[in-house]
Amino acid sequence: MDAPSDSIPLLDLSAARGRDGAFDPAFIEALRDATHRVGFFQLTGYGADPAEVEQLFEVTRQFFDLPLESRLELDNRLSPHFRGYTRLGHEVTQGRPDAREQLDFGPERPAVEQYPPEQPYWLVQGPNLMPDRSLPGLRSVCMAWADRMSRVGAELLSAIAVSLDLPEDYFAEPFRGSPAWMAKLVHYVGGVVADAGPQGVGAHADYGFVTLLLQDQVGGLQVLPPGSTDWIPVEPIPGALVVNLGEMLEVATQGYLAATIHRVEAPPPGVDRYTIPFFWSPRLDAVIDPVPLPPALAARSRGITDDPNNPMLASYGANVLKGWLRAHPEVARIHHPELVRAAP
């Protein structure tokens, strides 16, 4: 039995490969330990310079400084695809409102007009709602960051495959063509959403493969590693990415890799916290089969987290749609009442 972790590992992506292009064994060993034992780590050396990071935070602050009426022009209740601006207290985690507002965006693609009734997850694809009139520089900055995070996510998945004694390109096929990544600009505000209490975001696991989070220096992110009863803070490191694994990798490895539960405490009243999470995720129609783990790793698999109220699904589209319907009940009721009625 692996001992629970009491700290968050730190890895350097610039040291991931040797001069010959192969992954460095020491990096792979550290990655294997972090992804199995903790499910979280921090990452430096991923290629972004401080100016690029500051520019992203600056446009994020500028967006949330816009008048509310400008932000509400992008109200996510206008989008059947769960894109756009979510007001303070209108995203729900564990049945409770979160003390944050956010702008959700993804690949800029047209809506899918017709799809089989058994594949409702295609409704997640569609155009973004961006502040092109009130803040015209935001779109290009955010999409450039998404391009960088897509490359980092793909490289980490290659390294994760090698850490499982699989070929580098083992996870590549589900991402070919039209990966359904998602990203957010997030602003946490404490002491404003009365029903949130201390909750910035309630305890949850992420839907997809790999999450890459850029956080400011305020802090508040906490992690509950497998087998632990103690929440561990993820202390901010300037410019570093906080990396965690999603439910698809836990399902694929029967729990050898951990989609670790995490939460965010709301900042004190009067303190702003900004984060930019990026979710590196496959095509909506991807179904992830079990990974052929070598016996030594399979013997350490913990099994899939058993939560009858939130089952993990092998279909990425079904898994992410389940999450969106729960997190944004107003959007679901307005645009997809038939899915709300069908939900367990």
PDB file of C-alpha atoms in Angstrom, residues 116-311:
ATOM      1  CA  PRO A 116     -27.779  11.040 -32.894  1.00  0.00           C
ATOM      2  CA  PRO A 117     -30.115  11.254 -29.882  1.00  0.00           C
ATOM      3  CA  GLU A 118     -27.857   8.870 -27.983  1.00  0.00           C
ATOM      4  CA  GLN A 119     -24.955  11.353 -28.373  1.00  0.00           C
ATOM      5  CA  PRO A 120     -26.261  14.570 -26.762  1.00  0.00           C
ATOM      6  CA  TYR A 121     -22.714  15.514 -25.770  1.00  0.00           C
ATOM      7  CA  TRP A 122     -22.243  17.127 -29.206  1.00  0.00           C
ATOM      8  CA  LEU A 123     -24.224  20.092 -27.888  1.00  0.00           C
ATOM      9  CA  VAL A 124     -21.098  21.070 -25.906  1.00  0.00           C
ATOM     10  CA  GLN A 125     -19.415  22.116 -29.171  1.00  0.00           C
ATOM     11  CA  GLY A 126     -20.132  25.624 -30.382  1.00  0.00           C
ATOM     12  CA  PRO A 127     -18.932  29.216 -30.700  1.00  0.00           C
ATOM     13  CA  ASN A 128     -17.394  31.134 -27.833  1.00  0.00           C
ATOM     14  CA  LEU A 129     -18.813  34.263 -26.253  1.00  0.00           C
ATOM     15  CA  MET A 130     -15.850  36.651 -26.062  1.00  0.00           C
ATOM     16  CA  PRO A 131     -15.627  40.390 -25.244  1.00  0.00           C
ATOM     17  CA  ASP A 132     -14.475  41.315 -28.746  1.00  0.00           C
ATOM     18  CA  ARG A 133     -16.145  44.735 -28.539  1.00  0.00           C
ATOM     19  CA  SER A 134     -15.316  45.770 -24.976  1.00  0.00           C
ATOM     20  CA  LEU A 135     -11.912  44.044 -24.638  1.00  0.00           C
ATOM     21  CA  PRO A 136     -10.721  43.142 -28.143  1.00  0.00           C
ATOM     22  CA  GLY A 137      -7.278  41.881 -27.131  1.00  0.00           C
ATOM     23  CA  LEU A 138      -8.560  39.176 -24.820  1.00  0.00           C
ATOM     24  CA  ARG A 139      -9.418  36.595 -27.475  1.00  0.00           C
ATOM     25  CA  SER A 140      -5.952  36.469 -29.054  1.00  0.00           C
ATOM     26  CA  VAL A 141      -4.160  36.319 -25.691  1.00  0.00           C
ATOM     27  CA  CYS A 142      -6.401  33.512 -24.444  1.00  0.00           C
ATOM     28  CA  MET A 143      -6.165  31.476 -27.634  1.00  0.00           C
ATOM     29  CA  ALA A 144      -2.377  31.811 -27.719  1.00  0.00           C
ATOM     30  CA  TRP A 145      -2.281  30.499 -24.149  1.00  0.00           C
ATOM     31  CA  ALA A 146      -4.596  27.631 -25.142  1.00  0.00           C
ATOM     32  CA  ASP A 147      -2.199  26.710 -27.957  1.00  0.00           C
ATOM     33  CA  ARG A 148       0.707  26.607 -25.507  1.00  0.00           C
ATOM     34  CA  MET A 149      -1.264  24.574 -22.960  1.00  0.00           C
ATOM     35  CA  SER A 150      -2.320  22.129 -25.688  1.00  0.00           C
ATOM     36  CA  ARG A 151       1.338  21.445 -26.439  1.00  0.00           C
ATOM     37  CA  VAL A 152       2.163  21.062 -22.736  1.00  0.00           C
ATOM     38  CA  GLY A 153      -0.812  18.751 -22.215  1.00  0.00           C
ATOM     39  CA  ALA A 154       0.186  16.566 -25.158  1.00  0.00           C
ATOM     40  CA  GLU A 155       3.782  16.349 -23.932  1.00  0.00           C
ATOM     41  CA  LEU A 156       2.675  15.385 -20.426  1.00  0.00           C
ATOM     42  CA  LEU A 157       0.365  12.694 -21.804  1.00  0.00           C
ATOM     43  CA  SER A 158       3.285  11.277 -23.790  1.00  0.00           C
ATOM     44  CA  ALA A 159       5.365  11.193 -20.602  1.00  0.00           C
ATOM     45  CA  ILE A 160       2.496   9.631 -18.635  1.00  0.00           C
ATOM     46  CA  ALA A 161       2.215   6.912 -21.280  1.00  0.00           C
ATOM     47  CA  VAL A 162       5.933   6.151 -20.957  1.00  0.00           C
ATOM     48  CA  SER A 163       5.580   6.080 -17.160  1.00  0.00           C
ATOM     49  CA  LEU A 164       3.016   3.295 -17.635  1.00  0.00           C
ATOM     50  CA  ASP A 165       5.421   1.324 -19.868  1.00  0.00           C
ATOM     51  CA  LEU A 166       3.393   2.238 -22.954  1.00  0.00           C
ATOM     52  CA  PRO A 167       4.468   3.862 -26.249  1.00  0.00           C
ATOM     53  CA  GLU A 168       4.724   7.652 -26.233  1.00  0.00           C
ATOM     54  CA  ASP A 169       1.801   8.010 -28.630  1.00  0.00           C
ATOM     55  CA  TYR A 170      -0.508   5.642 -26.709  1.00  0.00           C
ATOM     56  CA  PHE A 171      -3.011   8.386 -25.802  1.00  0.00           C
ATOM     57  CA  ALA A 172      -2.652  10.362 -29.053  1.00  0.00           C
ATOM     58  CA  GLU A 173      -5.534   8.919 -31.076  1.00  0.00           C
ATOM     59  CA  PRO A 174      -8.434  10.277 -28.927  1.00  0.00           C
ATOM     60  CA  PHE A 175      -6.994  13.785 -29.399  1.00  0.00           C
ATOM     61  CA  ARG A 176      -6.577  13.643 -33.193  1.00  0.00           C
ATOM     62  CA  GLY A 177      -8.658  16.053 -35.229  1.00  0.00           C
ATOM     63  CA  SER A 178     -10.754  18.024 -32.764  1.00  0.00           C
ATOM     64  CA  PRO A 179      -9.746  17.763 -29.107  1.00  0.00           C
ATOM     65  CA  ALA A 180     -12.453  19.292 -26.921  1.00  0.00           C
ATOM     66  CA  TRP A 181     -10.233  21.259 -24.563  1.00  0.00           C
ATOM     67  CA  MET A 182     -11.846  23.840 -22.327  1.00  0.00           C
ATOM     68  CA  ALA A 183     -10.457  26.788 -20.380  1.00  0.00           C
ATOM     69  CA  LYS A 184     -11.628  29.449 -17.963  1.00  0.00           C
ATOM     70  CA  LEU A 185     -10.698  32.855 -16.647  1.00  0.00           C
ATOM     71  CA  VAL A 186     -11.713  32.776 -12.980  1.00  0.00           C
ATOM     72  CA  HIS A 187     -12.168  35.494 -10.356  1.00  0.00           C
ATOM     73  CA  TYR A 188     -12.741  34.435  -6.730  1.00  0.00           C
ATOM     74  CA  VAL A 189     -14.425  36.934  -4.427  1.00  0.00           C
ATOM     75  CA  GLY A 190     -14.858  36.233  -0.718  1.00  0.00           C
ATOM     76  CA  GLY A 191     -17.647  37.485   1.524  1.00  0.00           C
ATOM     77  CA  VAL A 192     -20.077  38.346  -1.302  1.00  0.00           C
ATOM     78  CA  VAL A 193     -21.993  35.124  -2.064  1.00  0.00           C
ATOM     79  CA  ALA A 194     -23.788  34.484   1.228  1.00  0.00           C
ATOM     80  CA  ASP A 195     -24.804  30.890   0.448  1.00  0.00           C
ATOM     81  CA  ALA A 196     -21.235  29.946  -0.534  1.00  0.00           C
ATOM     82  CA  GLY A 197     -19.836  30.404   2.959  1.00  0.00           C
ATOM     83  CA  PRO A 198     -16.109  29.615   2.830  1.00  0.00           C
ATOM     84  CA  GLN A 199     -16.463  27.716  -0.472  1.00  0.00           C
ATOM     85  CA  GLY A 200     -14.632  29.125  -3.444  1.00  0.00           C
ATOM     86  CA  VAL A 201     -15.237  25.851  -5.259  1.00  0.00           C
ATOM     87  CA  GLY A 202     -16.492  22.728  -3.539  1.00  0.00           C
ATOM     88  CA  ALA A 203     -14.699  19.393  -3.479  1.00  0.00           C
ATOM     89  CA  HIS A 204     -14.620  17.720  -6.891  1.00  0.00           C
ATOM     90  CA  ALA A 205     -12.521  15.849  -9.442  1.00  0.00           C
ATOM     91  CA  ASP A 206     -12.000  17.050 -13.027  1.00  0.00           C
ATOM     92  CA  TYR A 207     -13.695  15.433 -16.034  1.00  0.00           C
ATOM     93  CA  GLY A 208     -10.975  14.972 -18.606  1.00  0.00           C
ATOM     94  CA  PHE A 209      -7.337  13.923 -18.888  1.00  0.00           C
ATOM     95  CA  VAL A 210      -4.976  16.641 -17.648  1.00  0.00           C
ATOM     96  CA  THR A 211      -5.707  20.005 -15.999  1.00  0.00           C
ATOM     97  CA  LEU A 212      -3.116  22.789 -16.202  1.00  0.00           C
ATOM     98  CA  LEU A 213      -3.825  25.622 -13.764  1.00  0.00           C
ATOM     99  CA  LEU A 214      -2.115  28.988 -13.561  1.00  0.00           C
ATOM    100  CA  GLN A 215      -2.819  30.543 -10.161  1.00  0.00           C
ATOM    101  CA  ASP A 216      -1.898  33.902  -8.691  1.00  0.00           C
ATOM    102  CA  GLN A 217      -0.166  34.362  -5.336  1.00  0.00           C
ATOM    103  CA  VAL A 218      -3.278  34.501  -3.125  1.00  0.00           C
ATOM    104  CA  GLY A 219      -3.643  30.739  -2.618  1.00  0.00           C
ATOM    105  CA  GLY A 220      -6.641  28.716  -1.487  1.00  0.00           C
ATOM    106  CA  LEU A 221      -6.342  25.519  -3.566  1.00  0.00           C
ATOM    107  CA  GLN A 222      -6.361  22.363  -1.436  1.00  0.00           C
ATOM    108  CA  VAL A 223      -5.878  18.714  -2.387  1.00  0.00           C
ATOM    109  CA  LEU A 224      -7.017  15.455  -0.781  1.00  0.00           C
ATOM    110  CA  PRO A 225      -4.594  12.766  -2.039  1.00  0.00           C
ATOM    111  CA  PRO A 226      -5.735   9.133  -2.284  1.00  0.00           C
ATOM    112  CA  GLY A 227      -5.821   7.452   1.108  1.00  0.00           C
ATOM    113  CA  SER A 228      -5.399  10.728   2.994  1.00  0.00           C
ATOM    114  CA  THR A 229      -7.802  12.408   5.400  1.00  0.00           C
ATOM    115  CA  ASP A 230      -5.888  15.693   5.470  1.00  0.00           C
ATOM    116  CA  TRP A 231      -6.260  18.495   2.937  1.00  0.00           C
ATOM    117  CA  ILE A 232      -2.922  19.755   1.581  1.00  0.00           C
ATOM    118  CA  PRO A 233      -2.548  23.369   0.393  1.00  0.00           C
ATOM    119  CA  VAL A 234      -1.017  23.954  -3.026  1.00  0.00           C
ATOM    120  CA  GLU A 235       1.270  26.864  -2.242  1.00  0.00           C
ATOM    121  CA  PRO A 236       1.620  29.286  -5.180  1.00  0.00           C
ATOM    122  CA  ILE A 237       4.904  29.283  -7.101  1.00  0.00           C
ATOM    123  CA  PRO A 238       5.192  32.305  -9.437  1.00  0.00           C
ATOM    124  CA  GLY A 239       4.602  31.235 -13.033  1.00  0.00           C
ATOM    125  CA  ALA A 240       4.322  27.515 -12.247  1.00  0.00           C
ATOM    126  CA  LEU A 241       1.461  25.366 -13.496  1.00  0.00           C
ATOM    127  CA  VAL A 242      -0.497  23.240 -11.070  1.00  0.00           C
ATOM    128  CA  VAL A 243      -1.140  19.929 -12.840  1.00  0.00           C
ATOM    129  CA  ASN A 244      -3.732  17.346 -11.914  1.00  0.00           C
ATOM    130  CA  LEU A 245      -5.276  14.338 -13.606  1.00  0.00           C
ATOM    131  CA  GLY A 246      -8.911  13.927 -14.582  1.00  0.00           C
ATOM    132  CA  GLU A 247     -11.423  11.121 -14.355  1.00  0.00           C
ATOM    133  CA  MET A 248     -10.639   9.693 -17.802  1.00  0.00           C
ATOM    134  CA  LEU A 249      -7.151   8.622 -16.679  1.00  0.00           C
ATOM    135  CA  GLU A 250      -8.455   7.146 -13.441  1.00  0.00           C
ATOM    136  CA  VAL A 251     -11.016   5.123 -15.417  1.00  0.00           C
ATOM    137  CA  ALA A 252      -8.442   4.026 -18.006  1.00  0.00           C
ATOM    138  CA  THR A 253      -5.988   2.779 -15.363  1.00  0.00           C
ATOM    139  CA  GLN A 254      -8.525   1.332 -12.916  1.00  0.00           C
ATOM    140  CA  GLY A 255      -7.353   3.822 -10.338  1.00  0.00           C
ATOM    141  CA  TYR A 256      -3.596   3.448 -10.702  1.00  0.00           C
ATOM    142  CA  LEU A 257      -3.607   7.105 -11.738  1.00  0.00           C
ATOM    143  CA  ALA A 258      -5.634   9.328  -9.434  1.00  0.00           C
ATOM    144  CA  ALA A 259      -8.272  11.915 -10.332  1.00  0.00           C
ATOM    145  CA  THR A 260      -7.662  13.555  -6.998  1.00  0.00           C
ATOM    146  CA  ILE A 261     -10.360  15.448  -5.145  1.00  0.00           C
ATOM    147  CA  HIS A 262      -9.617  19.138  -4.666  1.00  0.00           C
ATOM    148  CA  ARG A 263     -11.349  22.310  -3.529  1.00  0.00           C
ATOM    149  CA  VAL A 264     -10.736  26.051  -3.221  1.00  0.00           C
ATOM    150  CA  GLU A 265     -11.322  28.161  -0.143  1.00  0.00           C
ATOM    151  CA  ALA A 266     -12.763  31.591  -0.862  1.00  0.00           C
ATOM    152  CA  PRO A 267     -10.344  34.456  -0.236  1.00  0.00           C
ATOM    153  CA  PRO A 268     -10.980  36.850   2.633  1.00  0.00           C
ATOM    154  CA  PRO A 269     -13.450  39.691   1.956  1.00  0.00           C
ATOM    155  CA  GLY A 270     -11.818  42.413  -0.086  1.00  0.00           C
ATOM    156  CA  VAL A 271      -9.177  40.084  -1.564  1.00  0.00           C
ATOM    157  CA  ASP A 272      -9.324  39.084  -5.251  1.00  0.00           C
ATOM    158  CA  ARG A 273      -7.964  35.759  -6.488  1.00  0.00           C
ATOM    159  CA  TYR A 274      -7.446  35.015 -10.198  1.00  0.00           C
ATOM    160  CA  THR A 275      -6.747  31.674 -11.854  1.00  0.00           C
ATOM    161  CA  ILE A 276      -6.679  30.345 -15.419  1.00  0.00           C
ATOM    162  CA  PRO A 277      -7.402  26.597 -15.620  1.00  0.00           C
ATOM    163  CA  PHE A 278      -6.992  24.708 -18.893  1.00  0.00           C
ATOM    164  CA  PHE A 279      -8.466  21.233 -19.362  1.00  0.00           C
ATOM    165  CA  TRP A 280      -6.628  19.134 -21.967  1.00  0.00           C
ATOM    166  CA  SER A 281      -9.345  16.816 -23.168  1.00  0.00           C
ATOM    167  CA  PRO A 282      -9.949  14.508 -26.155  1.00  0.00           C
ATOM    168  CA  ARG A 283     -12.606  14.550 -28.850  1.00  0.00           C
ATOM    169  CA  LEU A 284     -16.163  14.488 -27.568  1.00  0.00           C
ATOM    170  CA  ASP A 285     -16.745  11.091 -29.193  1.00  0.00           C
ATOM    171  CA  ALA A 286     -13.659   9.506 -27.596  1.00  0.00           C
ATOM    172  CA  VAL A 287     -14.245   6.371 -25.535  1.00  0.00           C
ATOM    173  CA  ILE A 288     -11.279   5.440 -23.399  1.00  0.00           C
ATOM    174  CA  ASP A 289     -10.541   1.731 -23.124  1.00  0.00           C
ATOM    175  CA  PRO A 290      -8.703   0.220 -20.157  1.00  0.00           C
ATOM    176  CA  VAL A 291      -4.932   0.622 -20.306  1.00  0.00           C
ATOM    177  CA  PRO A 292      -2.869  -2.611 -20.429  1.00  0.00           C
ATOM    178  CA  LEU A 293      -0.816  -1.922 -17.305  1.00  0.00           C
ATOM    179  CA  PRO A 294       2.239  -4.069 -16.559  1.00  0.00           C
ATOM    180  CA  PRO A 295       1.594  -6.445 -13.641  1.00  0.00           C
ATOM    181  CA  ALA A 296       3.696  -4.482 -11.149  1.00  0.00           C
ATOM    182  CA  LEU A 297       1.617  -1.344 -11.712  1.00  0.00           C
ATOM    183  CA  ALA A 298      -1.715  -3.164 -12.033  1.00  0.00           C
ATOM    184  CA  ALA A 299      -1.144  -4.662  -8.608  1.00  0.00           C
ATOM    185  CA  ARG A 300      -1.096  -1.124  -7.163  1.00  0.00           C
ATOM    186  CA  SER A 301      -4.306   0.043  -8.869  1.00  0.00           C
ATOM    187  CA  ARG A 302      -6.862   1.270  -6.359  1.00  0.00           C
ATOM    188  CA  GLY A 303      -9.969   0.731  -8.491  1.00  0.00           C
ATOM    189  CA  ILE A 304     -12.253   3.482  -9.750  1.00  0.00           C
ATOM    190  CA  THR A 305     -13.692   5.857  -7.169  1.00  0.00           C
ATOM    191  CA  ASP A 306     -17.138   4.529  -6.277  1.00  0.00           C
ATOM    192  CA  ASP A 307     -19.615   7.401  -6.074  1.00  0.00           C
ATOM    193  CA  PRO A 308     -23.119   6.333  -7.160  1.00  0.00           C
ATOM    194  CA  ASN A 309     -24.158   9.993  -7.362  1.00  0.00           C
ATOM    195  CA  ASN A 310     -21.312  10.809  -9.753  1.00  0.00           C
ATOM    196  CA  PRO A 311     -20.210   7.739 -11.711  1.00  0.00           C
TER     197      PRO A 311
END
